[in-house]
Coordinates of C-alpha atoms and ligand atoms in Angstrom, one line a residue:
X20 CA 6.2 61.3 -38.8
X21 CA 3.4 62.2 -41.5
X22 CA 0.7 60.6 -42.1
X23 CA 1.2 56.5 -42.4
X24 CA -0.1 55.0 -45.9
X25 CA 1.7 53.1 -48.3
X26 CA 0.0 51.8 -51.5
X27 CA 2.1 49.0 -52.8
X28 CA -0.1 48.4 -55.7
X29 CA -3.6 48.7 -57.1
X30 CA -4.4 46.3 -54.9
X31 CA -2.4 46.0 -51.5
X32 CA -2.6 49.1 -49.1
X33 CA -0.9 49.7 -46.1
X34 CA -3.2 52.2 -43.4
X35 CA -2.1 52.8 -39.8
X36 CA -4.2 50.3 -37.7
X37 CA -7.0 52.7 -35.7
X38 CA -9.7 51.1 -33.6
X39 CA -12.3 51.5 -36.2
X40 CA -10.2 48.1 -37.6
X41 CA -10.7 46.1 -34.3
X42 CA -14.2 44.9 -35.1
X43 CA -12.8 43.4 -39.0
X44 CA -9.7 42.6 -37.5
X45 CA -11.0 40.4 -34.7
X46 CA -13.6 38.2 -37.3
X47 CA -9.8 37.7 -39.5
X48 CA -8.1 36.5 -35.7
X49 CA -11.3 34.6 -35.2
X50 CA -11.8 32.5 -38.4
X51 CA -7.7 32.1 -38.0
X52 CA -7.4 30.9 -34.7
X53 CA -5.2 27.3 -34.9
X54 CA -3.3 28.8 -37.8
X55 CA -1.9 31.4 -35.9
X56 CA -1.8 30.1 -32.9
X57 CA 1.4 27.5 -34.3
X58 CA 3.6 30.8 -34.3
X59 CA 2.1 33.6 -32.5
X60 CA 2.1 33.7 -28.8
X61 CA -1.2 36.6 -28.6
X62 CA -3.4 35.1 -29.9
X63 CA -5.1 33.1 -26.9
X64 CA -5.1 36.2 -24.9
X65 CA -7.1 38.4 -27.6
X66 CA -10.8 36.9 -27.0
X67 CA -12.6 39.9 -27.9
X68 CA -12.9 43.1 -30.6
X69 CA -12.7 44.8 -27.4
X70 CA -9.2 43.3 -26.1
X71 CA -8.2 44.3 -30.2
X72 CA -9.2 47.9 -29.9
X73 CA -7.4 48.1 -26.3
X74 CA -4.6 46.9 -28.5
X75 CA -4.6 49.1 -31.2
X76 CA -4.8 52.0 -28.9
X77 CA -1.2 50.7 -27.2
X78 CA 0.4 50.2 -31.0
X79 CA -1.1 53.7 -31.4
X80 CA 0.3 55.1 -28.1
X81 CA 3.4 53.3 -29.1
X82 CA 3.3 55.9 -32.9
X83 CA 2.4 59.1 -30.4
X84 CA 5.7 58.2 -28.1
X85 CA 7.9 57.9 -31.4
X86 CA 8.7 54.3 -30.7
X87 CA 7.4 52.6 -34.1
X88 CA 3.6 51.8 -35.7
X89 CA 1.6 48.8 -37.2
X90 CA -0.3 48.9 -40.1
X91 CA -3.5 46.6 -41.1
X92 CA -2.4 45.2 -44.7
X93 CA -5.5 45.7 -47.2
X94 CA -6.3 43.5 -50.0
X95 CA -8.4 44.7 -52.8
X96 CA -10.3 46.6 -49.8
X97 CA -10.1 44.0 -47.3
X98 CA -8.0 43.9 -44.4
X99 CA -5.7 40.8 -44.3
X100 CA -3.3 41.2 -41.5
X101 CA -1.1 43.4 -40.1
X102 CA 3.0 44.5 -39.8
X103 CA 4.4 46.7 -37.3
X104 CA 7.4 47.4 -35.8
X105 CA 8.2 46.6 -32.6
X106 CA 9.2 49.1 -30.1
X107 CA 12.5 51.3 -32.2
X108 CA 15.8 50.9 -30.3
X109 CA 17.1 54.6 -31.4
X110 CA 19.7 54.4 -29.0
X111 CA 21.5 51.7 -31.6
X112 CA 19.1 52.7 -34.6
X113 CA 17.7 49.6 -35.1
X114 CA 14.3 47.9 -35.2
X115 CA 12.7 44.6 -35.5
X116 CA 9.9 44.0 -37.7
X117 CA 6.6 41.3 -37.0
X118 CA 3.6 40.8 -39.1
X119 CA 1.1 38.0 -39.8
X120 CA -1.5 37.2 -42.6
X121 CA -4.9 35.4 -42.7
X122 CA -4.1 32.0 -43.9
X123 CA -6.1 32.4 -47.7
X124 CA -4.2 35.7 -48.1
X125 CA -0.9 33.9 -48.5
X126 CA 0.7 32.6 -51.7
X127 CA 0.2 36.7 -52.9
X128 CA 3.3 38.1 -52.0
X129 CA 1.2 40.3 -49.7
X130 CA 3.8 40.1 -46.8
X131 CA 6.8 40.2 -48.8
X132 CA 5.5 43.8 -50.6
X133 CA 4.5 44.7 -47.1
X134 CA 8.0 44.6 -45.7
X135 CA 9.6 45.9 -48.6
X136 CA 7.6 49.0 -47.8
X137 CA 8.2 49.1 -44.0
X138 CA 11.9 48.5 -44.6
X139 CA 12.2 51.3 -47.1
X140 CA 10.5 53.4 -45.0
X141 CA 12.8 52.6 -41.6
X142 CA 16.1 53.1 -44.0
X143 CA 14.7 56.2 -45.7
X144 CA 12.2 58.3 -43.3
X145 CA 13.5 56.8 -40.1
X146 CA 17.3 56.8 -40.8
X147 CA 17.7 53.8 -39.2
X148 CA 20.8 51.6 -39.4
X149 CA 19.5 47.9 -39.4
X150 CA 16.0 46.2 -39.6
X151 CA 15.8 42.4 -37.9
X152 CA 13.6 40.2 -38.5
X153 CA 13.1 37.0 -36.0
X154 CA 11.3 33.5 -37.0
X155 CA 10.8 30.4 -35.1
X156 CA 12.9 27.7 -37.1
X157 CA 9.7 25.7 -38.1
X158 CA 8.2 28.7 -39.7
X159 CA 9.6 27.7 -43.3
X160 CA 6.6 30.5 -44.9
X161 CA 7.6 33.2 -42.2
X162 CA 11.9 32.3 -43.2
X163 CA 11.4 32.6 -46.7
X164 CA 10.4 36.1 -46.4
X165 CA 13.8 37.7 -45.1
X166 CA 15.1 35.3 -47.3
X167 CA 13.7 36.6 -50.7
X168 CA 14.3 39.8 -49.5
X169 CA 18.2 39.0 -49.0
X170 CA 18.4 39.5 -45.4
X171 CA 21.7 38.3 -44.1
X172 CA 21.6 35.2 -41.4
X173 CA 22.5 36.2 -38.4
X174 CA 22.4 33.1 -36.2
X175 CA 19.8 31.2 -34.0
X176 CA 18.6 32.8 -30.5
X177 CA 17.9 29.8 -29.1
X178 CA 14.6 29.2 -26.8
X179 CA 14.0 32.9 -27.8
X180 CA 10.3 32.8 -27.8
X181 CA 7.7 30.8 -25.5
X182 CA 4.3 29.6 -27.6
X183 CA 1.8 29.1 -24.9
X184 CA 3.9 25.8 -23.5
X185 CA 7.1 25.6 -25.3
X186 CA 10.0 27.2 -26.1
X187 CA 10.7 27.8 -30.0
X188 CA 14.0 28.6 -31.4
X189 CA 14.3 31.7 -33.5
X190 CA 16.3 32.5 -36.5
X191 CA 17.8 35.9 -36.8
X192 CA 17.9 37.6 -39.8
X193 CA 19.2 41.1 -40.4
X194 CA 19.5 43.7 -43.1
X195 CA 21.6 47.3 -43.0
X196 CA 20.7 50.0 -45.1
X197 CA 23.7 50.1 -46.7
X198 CA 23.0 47.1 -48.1
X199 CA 19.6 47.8 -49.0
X200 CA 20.3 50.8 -50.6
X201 CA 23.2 48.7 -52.8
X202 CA 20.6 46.1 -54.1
X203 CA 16.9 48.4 -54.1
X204 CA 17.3 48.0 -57.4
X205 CA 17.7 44.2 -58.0
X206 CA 14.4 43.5 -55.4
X207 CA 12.6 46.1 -57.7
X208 CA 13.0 43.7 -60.5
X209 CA 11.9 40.3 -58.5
Ligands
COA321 C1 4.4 34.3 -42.4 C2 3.3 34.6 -43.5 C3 3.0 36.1 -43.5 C4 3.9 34.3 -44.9 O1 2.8 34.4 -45.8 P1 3.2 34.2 -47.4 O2 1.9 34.3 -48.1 O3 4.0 33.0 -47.6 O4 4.1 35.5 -47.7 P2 3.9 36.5 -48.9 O5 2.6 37.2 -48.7 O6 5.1 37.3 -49.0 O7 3.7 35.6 -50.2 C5 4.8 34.9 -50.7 C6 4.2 33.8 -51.6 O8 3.5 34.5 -52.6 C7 4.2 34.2 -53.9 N1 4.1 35.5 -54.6 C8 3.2 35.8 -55.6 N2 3.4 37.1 -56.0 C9 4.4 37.5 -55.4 C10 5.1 38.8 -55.4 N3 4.7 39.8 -56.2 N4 6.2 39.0 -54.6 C11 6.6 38.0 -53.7 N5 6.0 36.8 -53.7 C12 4.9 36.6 -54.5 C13 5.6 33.7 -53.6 O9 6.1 32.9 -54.6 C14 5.3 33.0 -52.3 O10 4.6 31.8 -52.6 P3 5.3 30.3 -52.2 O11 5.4 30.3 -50.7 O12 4.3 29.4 -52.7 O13 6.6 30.4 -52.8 C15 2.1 33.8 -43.2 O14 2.3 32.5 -43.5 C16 1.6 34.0 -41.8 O15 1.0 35.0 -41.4 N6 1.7 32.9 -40.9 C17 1.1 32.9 -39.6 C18 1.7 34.0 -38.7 C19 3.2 34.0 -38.7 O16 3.9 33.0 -38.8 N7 3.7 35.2 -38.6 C20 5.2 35.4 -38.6 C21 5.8 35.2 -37.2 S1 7.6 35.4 -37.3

């Protein structure tokens, strides 16, 4: 893999998270806390810049093993939240994307941009076959992104993820790079 920067726009950047980020990174999870908490299930166990940076380093030992990266997402120079994949599953060329943004960051189409780009990037650089993307069923914000990017429903893993004392249902939503390669030129006009 070469070196990990996308730049969406004059504004929004994509860099590879390093542990120069955990300091900025931890002050966005910080002034977030409740917000993120409803959907995220790491955020009660990250209580320090320190327990960020030991997390960067896995995400980054993750990139070194081949296995996927995650990316702080920049806004007109600051850093707003982050998308990653999650471990690749070469054996069946697939891989699941997550990503979360600092609540008065949304409403941009920060996210959306920011998964067009990691998509692109698994179909074209990666050769992979399919990109999933899971949401709890509550999470109408987090659903309408595969949605606007025409992910196909897959169907509802239920109980799929635990939030700190209950059990969520996910949606599952899918897209093949067949498809995306068919209508990468419809998204470019949305
Ligand atoms: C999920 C999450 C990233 C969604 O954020 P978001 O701001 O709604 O998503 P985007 O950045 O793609 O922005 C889309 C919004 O910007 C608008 N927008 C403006 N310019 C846009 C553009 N160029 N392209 C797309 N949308 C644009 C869209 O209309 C949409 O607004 P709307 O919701 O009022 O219709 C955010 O709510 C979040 O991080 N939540 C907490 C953590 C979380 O749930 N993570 C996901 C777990 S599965």
């Amino acid at each position: 893999m070469g070196p990990i920067h996308f730049i969406i726009d004059q504004d929004i950047e994509l860099r590879l998270l390093a542990e120069q980020d955990a300091p900025a990174l931890f002050s966005l999870i910080e002034q977030n806390r409740p917000y993120l908490r409803e959907w995220l299930p790491w955020v009660d166990y990250t209580r320090s810049a320190e327990d960020e940076r030991a997390f960067i380093r896995s995400l980054y030992e993750q990139y070194k093993g081949n296995h996927g990266f995650a990316c702080g997402i920049w806004y007109q120079g600051q850093i707003t939240g982050t998308i990653g994949y999650h471990p690749i599953d070469w054996a069946h060329h697939k891989v699941e994307i997550g990503y979360w943004l600092a609540a008065n960051y949304q409403g941009k189409g920060l996210m959306t941009n920011a998964c067009r780009a990691m998509i692109t990037y698994a179909f074209d650089t990666l050769k992979l076959n399919r990109v999933e993307i899971r949401c709890a069923t509550g999470n109408i914000r987090s659903c309408a992104i595969p949605q606007r990017l025409d992910f196909k429903f897959d169907g509802i893993v239920k109980q799929g993820e635990w939030l700190y004392d209950h059990f969520v249902d996910l949606f599952l939503y899918s897209m093949l790079a067949g498809d995306w390669e068919k209508q990468r030129d419809v998204q470019h006009e949305k």
